[in-house]
Coordinates of C-alpha atoms and ligand atoms in Angstrom, one line a residue:
Chain A
M1 CA -5.2 -14.6 15.2
R2 CA -2.2 -12.4 14.8
L3 CA -1.6 -9.5 17.1
F4 CA 0.6 -6.4 16.4
S5 CA 4.1 -5.9 17.5
W6 CA 6.0 -2.9 18.9
R7 CA 6.9 -2.1 15.3
F8 CA 3.5 -0.3 15.0
I9 CA 5.4 2.7 16.4
R10 CA 7.1 3.1 13.0
V11 CA 3.7 3.8 11.4
W12 CA 2.9 6.2 14.2
Q13 CA 6.2 8.0 13.5
R14 CA 5.4 8.2 9.8
N15 CA 2.1 9.9 10.5
R16 CA 3.7 12.2 13.1
D17 CA 6.3 13.3 10.5
V18 CA 3.6 14.0 8.0
F19 CA 1.6 15.9 10.6
L20 CA 4.6 18.0 11.5
R21 CA 5.0 18.8 7.8
L22 CA 1.5 19.6 7.0
W23 CA -0.3 20.7 10.2
R24 CA -0.2 24.4 9.5
P25 CA -3.0 24.5 6.9
E26 CA -5.1 21.8 8.6
A27 CA -4.9 22.1 12.3
P28 CA -6.4 25.5 12.9
G29 CA -9.7 24.3 11.4
F30 CA -9.7 21.3 13.7
F31 CA -9.2 23.4 16.8
A32 CA -11.2 26.4 15.9
E33 CA -14.4 24.6 15.3
P34 CA -14.9 23.1 18.8
I35 CA -13.8 26.3 20.4
L36 CA -16.3 28.4 18.3
I37 CA -19.1 26.0 19.1
L38 CA -18.2 26.1 22.8
L39 CA -18.3 29.8 22.9
A40 CA -21.3 30.4 20.6
M41 CA -23.5 27.8 22.2
G42 CA -22.2 28.5 25.7
T43 CA -22.7 32.2 25.7
G44 CA -25.4 32.5 23.1
L45 CA -27.7 29.7 24.0
G46 CA -26.5 29.8 27.6
A47 CA -28.2 33.1 28.1
Y48 CA -31.6 31.4 27.8
V49 CA -30.8 28.1 29.6
G50 CA -31.1 27.7 33.3
L51 CA -29.8 24.4 34.7
V52 CA -31.4 22.7 37.7
N53 CA -28.2 22.9 39.8
G54 CA -27.6 26.5 39.0
Q55 CA -24.5 25.6 36.8
K56 CA -23.7 27.8 33.9
Y57 CA -24.6 26.3 30.6
I58 CA -21.2 26.8 29.1
E59 CA -19.7 24.8 31.9
F60 CA -22.2 22.1 31.3
I61 CA -21.3 21.6 27.6
A62 CA -17.5 22.1 27.9
P63 CA -16.8 18.5 28.8
G64 CA -19.2 17.2 26.2
I65 CA -17.5 19.3 23.5
I66 CA -14.1 17.9 24.5
A67 CA -15.4 14.3 24.3
S68 CA -17.2 14.9 21.0
Y69 CA -14.3 16.5 19.2
A70 CA -11.9 13.8 20.5
M71 CA -14.4 11.4 18.8
F72 CA -14.4 13.4 15.6
S73 CA -10.6 13.6 15.4
A74 CA -10.0 9.9 15.7
S75 CA -13.0 9.1 13.5
F76 CA -11.8 11.4 10.6
E77 CA -8.2 10.3 10.9
C78 CA -9.1 6.5 10.7
T79 CA -11.7 6.8 8.0
Y80 CA -10.8 9.4 5.4
G81 CA -7.2 9.7 6.4
S82 CA -6.6 6.0 6.5
F83 CA -8.6 5.3 3.4
V84 CA -6.6 7.8 1.3
R85 CA -3.3 6.2 2.6
M86 CA -4.6 2.7 1.9
E87 CA -6.3 3.1 -1.5
Y88 CA -5.0 6.2 -3.2
Q89 CA -1.4 6.4 -1.9
R90 CA -0.8 2.7 -1.5
T91 CA 1.1 3.5 1.6
Y92 CA 0.0 0.3 3.4
D93 CA 1.3 -1.8 0.5
A94 CA 4.7 -0.1 0.7
I95 CA 4.9 -0.6 4.4
I96 CA 3.9 -4.3 4.5
S97 CA 6.7 -5.1 2.0
T98 CA 9.0 -4.2 4.9
P99 CA 9.2 -6.2 8.2
L100 CA 6.0 -4.6 9.4
S101 CA 2.8 -6.6 9.2
V102 CA -0.8 -5.5 8.4
E103 CA -1.5 -5.7 12.1
D104 CA 1.4 -3.3 12.9
V105 CA 0.0 -0.9 10.3
V106 CA -3.6 -1.1 11.8
A107 CA -2.3 -0.5 15.3
G108 CA -0.1 2.4 14.2
E109 CA -3.0 4.0 12.5
I110 CA -5.3 3.6 15.5
F111 CA -2.7 4.9 17.9
W112 CA -2.1 7.8 15.6
G113 CA -5.9 8.5 15.6
A114 CA -5.8 8.4 19.4
T115 CA -3.0 10.9 19.3
R116 CA -5.1 13.2 17.3
S117 CA -7.9 12.9 19.8
L118 CA -5.4 13.7 22.6
M119 CA -4.2 16.8 20.7
T120 CA -7.8 18.0 20.2
G121 CA -8.8 17.3 23.8
T122 CA -5.7 19.1 25.1
A123 CA -6.4 22.2 22.9
I124 CA -10.0 22.5 24.0
L125 CA -9.1 21.8 27.6
I126 CA -6.6 24.7 27.6
V127 CA -9.2 27.1 26.1
A128 CA -11.8 26.0 28.6
S129 CA -9.4 26.5 31.5
A130 CA -8.5 30.0 30.1
F131 CA -12.3 30.8 30.3
Q132 CA -12.3 29.4 33.9
L133 CA -14.7 26.6 33.0
I134 CA -12.6 23.9 34.7
H135 CA -12.8 23.7 38.5
S136 CA -11.3 20.3 39.5
P137 CA -7.7 19.1 39.4
W138 CA -9.1 15.8 38.3
A139 CA -9.5 17.4 34.9
V140 CA -5.9 16.5 33.9
L141 CA -7.1 12.9 33.6
I142 CA -9.2 14.1 30.7
L143 CA -6.0 13.7 28.6
P144 CA -5.5 10.0 29.1
L145 CA -9.3 9.6 28.8
A146 CA -9.3 11.4 25.4
F147 CA -6.5 9.1 24.3
L148 CA -8.5 6.0 25.3
E149 CA -11.5 7.5 23.6
G150 CA -9.4 8.0 20.5
L151 CA -8.3 4.3 20.6
M152 CA -12.0 3.3 20.8
F153 CA -13.3 5.5 17.9
G154 CA -10.1 4.9 15.9
S155 CA -10.8 1.1 16.2
I156 CA -14.4 1.5 15.2
A157 CA -13.4 3.7 12.3
M158 CA -10.6 1.3 11.2
L159 CA -13.0 -1.7 11.2
F160 CA -15.3 0.3 9.0
T161 CA -12.4 1.4 6.7
A162 CA -11.5 -2.3 6.3
V163 CA -14.8 -3.1 4.7
V164 CA -16.0 0.0 2.8
P165 CA -16.2 -0.3 -1.0
S166 CA -15.4 3.4 -1.6
I167 CA -14.5 6.6 0.2
Y168 CA -18.1 7.9 -0.3
T169 CA -19.4 5.2 2.0
F170 CA -17.9 7.2 4.9
N171 CA -20.8 9.7 4.5
Y172 CA -23.0 7.1 6.0
F173 CA -20.6 6.4 8.8
F174 CA -20.7 10.1 9.8
T175 CA -24.4 10.9 9.1
I176 CA -25.8 7.8 10.7
F177 CA -23.3 7.1 13.5
V178 CA -20.9 9.9 14.4
T179 CA -22.9 13.1 14.0
P180 CA -26.1 11.8 15.8
M181 CA -24.0 10.9 18.8
F182 CA -22.8 14.5 18.9
Y183 CA -26.5 15.6 19.4
F184 CA -27.9 12.7 21.4
S185 CA -25.2 11.6 23.8
G186 CA -25.8 14.2 26.5
V187 CA -23.4 16.8 25.2
F188 CA -26.0 19.7 25.0
F189 CA -28.8 18.4 27.2
P190 CA -29.1 15.8 30.0
L191 CA -30.3 12.5 28.5
T192 CA -33.4 12.7 30.7
S193 CA -34.8 15.6 28.5
F194 CA -35.3 13.1 25.6
P195 CA -38.3 10.9 25.0
E196 CA -38.0 7.4 26.4
L197 CA -37.0 5.7 23.1
V198 CA -34.3 8.3 22.3
Q199 CA -32.9 7.9 25.8
R200 CA -32.5 4.1 25.3
L201 CA -30.6 4.7 22.0
S202 CA -28.5 7.3 23.7
W203 CA -27.5 4.9 26.4
I204 CA -26.0 2.5 23.9
A205 CA -24.2 5.1 21.9
P206 CA -20.4 4.8 22.7
L207 CA -20.0 8.5 23.1
T208 CA -22.4 8.7 26.0
P209 CA -20.1 7.0 28.7
L210 CA -17.3 9.3 27.6
V211 CA -19.4 12.5 27.9
Y212 CA -20.3 11.4 31.5
L213 CA -16.8 10.4 32.4
T214 CA -15.4 13.7 31.1
R215 CA -18.0 15.7 32.8
A216 CA -17.2 14.0 36.1
L217 CA -13.5 14.8 35.7
V218 CA -14.3 18.5 35.1
S219 CA -16.6 18.8 38.1
G220 CA -14.8 16.4 40.4
Q221 CA -18.1 14.8 41.3
F222 CA -18.0 11.0 41.1
Y223 CA -20.6 8.3 41.4
P224 CA -20.6 4.5 41.1
G225 CA -22.1 4.5 37.7
L226 CA -18.9 5.9 36.2
I227 CA -17.1 2.6 37.0
G228 CA -19.4 0.8 34.6
A229 CA -19.0 3.5 32.0
F230 CA -15.2 3.3 32.2
F231 CA -15.2 -0.5 31.8
L232 CA -17.7 -0.2 28.9
V233 CA -15.3 2.0 27.1
L234 CA -12.4 -0.3 27.8
G235 CA -14.4 -3.3 26.6
L236 CA -15.6 -1.6 23.4
T237 CA -12.1 -0.5 22.6
A238 CA -10.7 -4.1 23.0
V239 CA -13.5 -5.6 20.9
F240 CA -13.2 -3.2 18.0
F241 CA -9.4 -3.1 18.1
L242 CA -9.2 -6.9 17.9
A243 CA -11.9 -6.9 15.2
A244 CA -10.1 -4.3 13.0
L245 CA -6.8 -6.4 12.8
P246 CA -8.1 -9.4 10.9
A247 CA -10.6 -7.3 8.9
M248 CA -7.8 -5.2 7.5
S249 CA -5.7 -8.3 6.8
R250 CA -8.6 -9.7 4.7
R251 CA -8.8 -6.5 2.7
L252 CA -5.1 -6.0 2.1
L253 CA -3.7 -9.5 1.7
K254 CA -5.4 -10.5 -1.5
Chain B
M1 CA 20.8 -24.3 -2.4
A2 CA 18.2 -22.2 -4.1
I3 CA 17.7 -18.9 -2.4
V4 CA 14.1 -18.6 -3.6
K5 CA 12.2 -21.8 -4.0
T6 CA 8.5 -22.4 -4.7
E7 CA 6.5 -25.6 -4.9
G8 CA 3.1 -25.9 -6.5
L9 CA 2.6 -22.2 -6.0
T10 CA -1.0 -21.3 -7.0
K11 CA -3.2 -18.3 -6.7
K12 CA -6.9 -18.4 -7.6
Y13 CA -9.2 -15.4 -7.7
R14 CA -12.7 -16.9 -7.8
D15 CA -12.6 -19.1 -10.9
L16 CA -9.5 -17.4 -12.4
V17 CA -6.3 -19.2 -11.9
A18 CA -3.8 -16.3 -11.9
V19 CA -0.8 -18.4 -11.0
D20 CA -0.9 -22.1 -11.7
H21 CA 1.3 -24.6 -9.8
V22 CA 4.6 -22.8 -10.3
N23 CA 7.8 -24.5 -9.3
L24 CA 10.8 -22.2 -9.3
E25 CA 14.4 -22.4 -8.0
I26 CA 16.3 -19.2 -8.1
E27 CA 20.0 -19.5 -7.3
E28 CA 21.9 -17.2 -5.1
G29 CA 23.4 -14.2 -6.9
E30 CA 21.7 -14.8 -10.2
C31 CA 19.4 -12.5 -12.1
F32 CA 16.3 -14.3 -12.9
G33 CA 13.9 -12.9 -15.5
L34 CA 10.2 -13.4 -15.5
L35 CA 8.7 -12.7 -18.9
G36 CA 5.1 -12.9 -19.9
P37 CA 2.3 -11.0 -21.6
N38 CA -0.1 -8.7 -19.7
G39 CA -2.1 -10.7 -17.3
A40 CA 0.3 -13.7 -17.3
G41 CA 0.4 -13.7 -13.5
K42 CA 3.9 -12.2 -13.0
T43 CA 2.8 -9.6 -10.5
T44 CA 0.6 -12.0 -8.7
L45 CA 3.5 -14.5 -8.4
I46 CA 5.8 -11.8 -7.1
R47 CA 3.3 -10.6 -4.6
M48 CA 3.2 -14.1 -3.2
L49 CA 7.0 -14.2 -3.0
I50 CA 7.0 -11.0 -0.8
A51 CA 4.3 -12.2 1.5
A52 CA 1.9 -9.5 0.2
S53 CA -0.6 -12.2 -1.0
P54 CA -1.2 -15.5 0.6
P55 CA -1.0 -18.4 -1.8
T56 CA -4.2 -20.5 -2.5
E57 CA -1.9 -23.5 -2.6
G58 CA 1.8 -24.3 -2.5
H59 CA 4.8 -23.1 -0.6
V60 CA 7.6 -20.5 -0.7
W61 CA 11.0 -20.8 0.9
I62 CA 13.4 -17.9 0.9
L63 CA 16.9 -18.4 2.3
G64 CA 15.8 -21.9 3.2
K65 CA 13.0 -20.6 5.5
D66 CA 9.3 -21.1 5.1
L67 CA 7.9 -17.7 4.1
Q68 CA 4.6 -18.3 5.9
K69 CA 6.3 -18.8 9.2
H70 CA 9.2 -16.3 8.9
A71 CA 7.6 -13.5 6.9
R72 CA 9.1 -10.7 9.1
E73 CA 12.6 -12.0 9.1
I74 CA 12.5 -12.7 5.4
K75 CA 11.0 -9.3 4.4
A76 CA 13.9 -7.7 6.3
V77 CA 16.3 -8.9 3.6
I78 CA 14.1 -8.5 0.5
G79 CA 14.1 -5.3 -1.5
V80 CA 10.9 -4.6 -3.5
V81 CA 10.4 -2.4 -6.5
P82 CA 6.7 -2.6 -7.2
Q83 CA 5.0 -2.2 -10.6
M84 CA 2.8 0.5 -9.2
D85 CA 4.2 3.6 -7.7
N86 CA 3.6 3.6 -3.9
L87 CA 6.0 6.4 -2.9
D88 CA 4.7 8.3 0.1
P89 CA 3.3 11.6 -1.4
D90 CA 2.9 13.1 2.1
L91 CA 6.7 13.1 2.5
S92 CA 9.6 14.6 0.7
V93 CA 12.1 12.5 -1.3
L94 CA 14.6 12.2 1.6
Q95 CA 11.8 11.7 4.2
N96 CA 10.5 8.9 2.0
L97 CA 13.8 7.1 2.4
L98 CA 14.2 7.9 6.1
A99 CA 10.7 6.7 6.9
F100 CA 11.4 3.5 4.9
A101 CA 14.7 3.0 6.7
R102 CA 12.8 3.2 10.0
Y103 CA 10.5 0.4 9.0
F104 CA 13.7 -1.7 8.7
D105 CA 15.0 -0.4 12.1
I106 CA 18.0 1.2 10.5
P107 CA 19.4 3.7 13.0
R108 CA 19.0 7.3 12.1
K109 CA 22.6 8.1 11.2
E110 CA 23.0 5.1 9.1
A111 CA 19.7 5.8 7.5
H112 CA 20.9 9.2 6.4
R113 CA 24.1 7.8 5.1
R114 CA 22.4 5.1 3.1
S115 CA 19.7 7.4 1.8
L116 CA 22.3 9.8 0.4
E117 CA 24.1 6.8 -1.1
V118 CA 21.1 5.4 -2.9
L119 CA 20.0 8.8 -4.1
T120 CA 23.4 9.4 -5.5
L121 CA 23.4 6.0 -7.1
F122 CA 20.3 6.9 -9.1
E123 CA 21.3 10.5 -9.7
L124 CA 18.6 12.0 -7.5
Q125 CA 20.8 13.7 -4.9
N126 CA 19.7 17.1 -6.2
R127 CA 16.0 16.3 -5.6
M128 CA 16.4 15.4 -2.0
S129 CA 13.9 17.9 -0.6
S130 CA 11.5 17.8 -3.5
Q131 CA 7.9 16.8 -3.1
I132 CA 7.0 13.5 -4.7
R133 CA 4.5 15.2 -7.0
E134 CA 7.2 17.5 -8.3
L135 CA 9.2 14.5 -9.6
S136 CA 8.9 13.3 -13.2
G137 CA 7.7 9.8 -13.8
G138 CA 11.2 8.5 -14.5
M139 CA 12.5 10.1 -11.4
R140 CA 9.8 8.4 -9.3
R141 CA 10.8 5.1 -10.8
R142 CA 14.4 5.8 -9.9
L143 CA 13.4 6.7 -6.4
L144 CA 11.5 3.5 -6.1
L145 CA 14.6 1.6 -7.1
A146 CA 16.7 3.6 -4.6
R147 CA 14.2 2.8 -1.9
G148 CA 14.4 -0.9 -2.8
L149 CA 18.1 -1.0 -2.1
L150 CA 17.9 0.9 1.3
N151 CA 17.8 -2.3 3.4
Q152 CA 20.8 -3.7 1.5
P153 CA 18.7 -6.7 0.4
K154 CA 20.0 -10.2 -0.3
V155 CA 17.2 -10.6 -2.8
I156 CA 15.7 -7.8 -4.8
V157 CA 12.4 -8.2 -6.6
L158 CA 11.8 -5.8 -9.4
D159 CA 8.4 -5.6 -11.2
E160 CA 9.1 -3.8 -14.5
P161 CA 11.7 -1.4 -13.1
S162 CA 12.6 0.4 -16.3
I163 CA 9.1 1.3 -17.5
G164 CA 8.9 5.0 -18.3
L165 CA 12.7 5.6 -18.2
D166 CA 14.4 7.5 -20.9
P167 CA 17.3 5.6 -22.6
Q168 CA 19.9 7.2 -20.5
A169 CA 18.2 6.4 -17.3
R170 CA 17.5 2.9 -18.5
Y171 CA 21.2 2.3 -19.1
L172 CA 22.0 3.7 -15.7
V173 CA 19.5 1.3 -14.1
W174 CA 20.8 -1.6 -16.1
Q175 CA 24.3 -0.8 -15.0
K176 CA 23.3 -0.6 -11.3
L177 CA 21.5 -3.9 -11.6
T178 CA 24.5 -5.5 -13.1
E179 CA 26.7 -4.1 -10.4
L180 CA 24.5 -5.8 -7.8
K181 CA 25.7 -9.1 -9.2
S182 CA 29.2 -8.5 -8.0
Q183 CA 27.7 -7.9 -4.5
G184 CA 26.0 -11.3 -4.7
V185 CA 22.5 -9.8 -4.7
T186 CA 19.9 -12.2 -6.2
R187 CA 17.6 -10.4 -8.6
L188 CA 14.2 -11.4 -9.7
L189 CA 13.3 -9.2 -12.6
C190 CA 9.9 -9.0 -14.1
T191 CA 9.9 -7.3 -17.5
Q192 CA 8.3 -6.8 -20.8
N193 CA 11.5 -5.5 -22.3
M194 CA 13.3 -8.3 -24.1
D195 CA 16.5 -6.4 -24.6
E196 CA 16.6 -5.9 -20.8
A197 CA 16.0 -9.6 -20.2
A198 CA 18.6 -10.7 -22.7
L199 CA 21.1 -8.2 -21.3
L200 CA 20.7 -8.7 -17.6
C201 CA 19.3 -12.1 -16.9
D202 CA 21.2 -15.2 -16.3
R203 CA 18.1 -17.2 -16.8
V204 CA 14.6 -16.3 -17.9
A205 CA 11.2 -18.0 -17.3
I206 CA 8.5 -17.4 -19.8
M207 CA 5.1 -17.3 -18.2
H208 CA 1.7 -17.5 -19.8
L209 CA -1.7 -17.9 -18.3
G210 CA -0.3 -18.5 -14.9
K211 CA 2.1 -21.3 -15.9
I212 CA 5.8 -21.2 -16.5
L213 CA 6.3 -22.5 -20.1
N214 CA 10.1 -22.5 -20.2
I215 CA 13.1 -21.7 -18.1
D216 CA 16.6 -21.3 -19.7
T217 CA 19.4 -18.8 -20.4
P218 CA 18.3 -16.2 -22.9
Q219 CA 20.9 -17.5 -25.3
K220 CA 19.8 -21.1 -25.1
L221 CA 16.2 -20.1 -25.5
V222 CA 17.0 -18.3 -28.7
E223 CA 19.2 -21.2 -29.9
R224 CA 16.5 -23.8 -29.1
Y225 CA 13.6 -22.0 -30.7
G226 CA 15.1 -19.5 -33.1
D227 CA 18.3 -21.1 -34.3
S228 CA 17.2 -20.9 -37.9
G229 CA 16.7 -17.1 -37.9
V230 CA 13.6 -15.2 -38.7
V231 CA 12.2 -13.9 -41.9
E232 CA 9.9 -10.9 -41.4
I233 CA 7.3 -10.6 -44.2
E234 CA 5.2 -7.5 -44.5
V235 CA 2.1 -8.0 -46.6
D236 CA -0.9 -6.0 -47.5
P237 CA -4.1 -7.2 -45.7
A238 CA -5.5 -8.6 -49.0
S239 CA -2.8 -11.2 -49.6
R240 CA -2.3 -12.0 -45.9
A241 CA -4.8 -14.8 -45.7
G242 CA -3.2 -16.5 -48.8
L243 CA 0.3 -16.3 -47.2
I244 CA -0.9 -17.8 -43.9
R245 CA -2.6 -20.7 -45.8
Q246 CA 0.6 -21.4 -47.7
L247 CA 2.7 -21.3 -44.5
K248 CA 0.3 -23.7 -42.8
E249 CA 0.3 -26.1 -45.7
R250 CA 4.0 -26.3 -45.9
G251 CA 4.4 -26.7 -42.1
Y252 CA 6.3 -23.4 -41.4
E253 CA 6.5 -22.1 -37.8
Y254 CA 5.3 -18.5 -37.8
T255 CA 3.8 -15.8 -35.6
E256 CA 1.6 -13.0 -36.7
I257 CA 2.0 -9.5 -35.4
A258 CA -0.4 -6.9 -37.0
N259 CA 0.3 -7.1 -40.7
H260 CA 3.8 -8.6 -40.2
V261 CA 4.3 -12.3 -40.4
H262 CA 7.5 -13.7 -38.8
V263 CA 8.6 -17.1 -40.1
F264 CA 11.1 -19.2 -38.2
T265 CA 13.1 -20.8 -41.0
A266 CA 16.4 -21.2 -42.6
D267 CA 14.9 -21.5 -46.1
S268 CA 16.1 -19.1 -48.7
D269 CA 14.3 -15.9 -49.3
A270 CA 13.4 -17.0 -52.7
A271 CA 11.4 -19.9 -51.4
L272 CA 9.4 -17.6 -49.2
Q273 CA 9.1 -15.0 -51.9
G274 CA 7.1 -17.6 -53.9
L275 CA 4.5 -18.0 -51.2
V276 CA 3.1 -14.5 -51.6
T277 CA 2.3 -12.7 -54.7
S278 CA 3.5 -9.2 -53.7
P279 CA 5.2 -8.9 -50.4
L280 CA 5.7 -5.3 -49.4
R281 CA 8.9 -6.1 -47.6
L282 CA 10.9 -9.2 -46.8
R283 CA 13.8 -9.2 -44.3
R284 CA 15.9 -11.9 -42.8
R285 CA 17.4 -11.4 -39.3
Q286 CA 18.6 -13.2 -36.2
A287 CA 16.0 -14.4 -33.8
T288 CA 15.7 -12.4 -30.6
L289 CA 14.2 -13.3 -27.3
E290 CA 11.2 -11.4 -28.4
D291 CA 10.6 -13.8 -31.2
I292 CA 10.8 -16.7 -28.9
F293 CA 8.4 -15.0 -26.6
F294 CA 5.9 -14.7 -29.4
R295 CA 6.4 -18.2 -30.5
L296 CA 5.9 -19.6 -27.0
T297 CA 3.0 -17.4 -25.8
G298 CA 1.5 -16.7 -29.2
R299 CA 0.9 -13.2 -28.0
S300 CA 2.1 -9.7 -28.7
L301 CA 3.3 -7.7 -25.8
L302 CA 1.2 -4.8 -26.9
E303 CA -2.1 -6.5 -26.4
Ligands
LIG401 N1 -6.8 -8.7 -6.7 C1 -7.2 -9.4 -7.8 N2 -8.5 -9.9 -7.9 C2 -8.9 -10.5 -9.0 N3 -8.1 -10.8 -10.1 C3 -6.8 -10.4 -10.0 C4 -6.3 -9.7 -8.9 N4 -5.0 -9.4 -9.2 C5 -4.7 -9.9 -10.4 N5 -5.8 -10.5 -10.9 C6 -5.9 -11.2 -12.2 O1 -4.8 -12.1 -12.2 C7 -4.3 -12.2 -13.5 C8 -2.8 -12.0 -13.5 O2 -2.5 -10.6 -13.1 P1 -1.1 -10.1 -12.9 O3 -1.2 -8.7 -12.4 O4 -0.3 -11.0 -12.0 O5 -0.5 -10.1 -14.4 P2 0.9 -9.6 -14.9 O6 1.6 -10.7 -15.5 O7 1.7 -8.9 -13.8 O8 0.5 -8.6 -16.0 P3 1.1 -7.1 -16.5 O9 2.2 -7.5 -17.4 O10 0.0 -6.5 -17.1 O11 1.6 -6.4 -15.3 C9 -5.0 -11.2 -14.4 O12 -6.0 -11.9 -15.1 C10 -5.6 -10.3 -13.4 O13 -6.8 -9.7 -13.9
LIG402 MG1 2.4 -7.0 -13.5

């Protein structure tokens, strides 16, 4: 199997240039939504919710919102974004006629997706800090974690992009996989509040370990289970990343 | 030594053989034309030569190196002008070139210099900061050509480069392609335009149904297959069948294009005149590459 080379950075740079050109109309939407949800749910719903440990509800959901929107960023970038570049703009075809390989393109796209996750995570973290929802200095580690999360969801999305017949298929990816995780991975309620079966499903959702890891970094309260969660994220990232490379080769090199 | 060499190069898509055991040797510095009707397999062949499509069978060597093993190295010295526009619509004209230069690891300053150079070459220097969607079709084509030269390639592969160009732009492109010869750049030119092939190519290959039917200089091809000249006969549909029957009976070589029949013959006009009761028009002329193309592939380019 062929791996990628350092040249993937060229694809990342291309995406960065496009972002710097076009971010003005797009970026506010991306950042405004999580911040609105955080404030609306946190203050609105928060008025009715009492947590066992006396924590404010808005503090409880802030780390989950960071993790969720980091997931959305990489997922959108490496599905719709990548598909448009691949199928409609034929950008990948142009790039692979240069010294770059398909693997370089895939890696560049996934690292760009992770960069989008990092940007989203940073923006929400800043707002959350401004509202004094962040109490631990460990919270700075949310940034590399958001990047790793972006690599994982970017890889999952890229694998999906390599096999979808049309852009409409992404609707399924979001309604069946991504959006449910937003509601069932412990962002808004502790998993123990769900029925047994839902809890089991929640534990295998890849967003769950990230919600718990992010929450621990915000509160500074750590426990042994987090080590497992971290290695689970690393493992999933490696598996999906390595699966996306040959899948995209099969699609492009016809 | 051939700069591009293929052996038994074959591409199958399920049960369709798009390229069928093609053996090619393209010499350094020459302009090699690839002619063939729609669906002949030209683009598929080219895609295999630039490592964009893995062959089902056979091998490609470029600059003496096995393409499969040295794809990166080889792609660094190949320029590609694809049949389908794949300019980056998210970037401006200049940014397109700069991003492309970066794929080739051309340092920033040099990239700027070369970008301006190729833009000027194709008279696009005034459109530097335009969006791609603001360019006309012909300008996009010229930008694709400019982009193909950015890495100062040793071999440039052009898939129908002059499609959609106005006559002036076409002459400009032809002139640039001719100038590349003096720089020793090998050109592989895929085209439907017979004038273009006759004007630019040192040798042409005629491709049909995935196979190369013939390779020769344009002139020799015309001499070999059209030495006698061509008589164009325009007939009304009613008398057409009769004419064809007569031609067949007398063993004439001919091709049919709509309601024109082209006969390859040195016989006098009078002899032909007798074959059809009322020709609308009868005209004798020199054979062109296009006639040879029809004769060998039996197909019109417009199909
Ligand atoms: N990805 C593909 N999958 C299946 N069939 C394909 C694919 N690409 C090309 N073909 C088929 O291979 C044959 C050769 O196509 P190709 O594009 O190489 O023709 P061409 O000579 O470039 O034609 P044109 O002059 O129209 O550009 C055609 O029958 C085409 O339908
Ligand atoms: Mg073609």
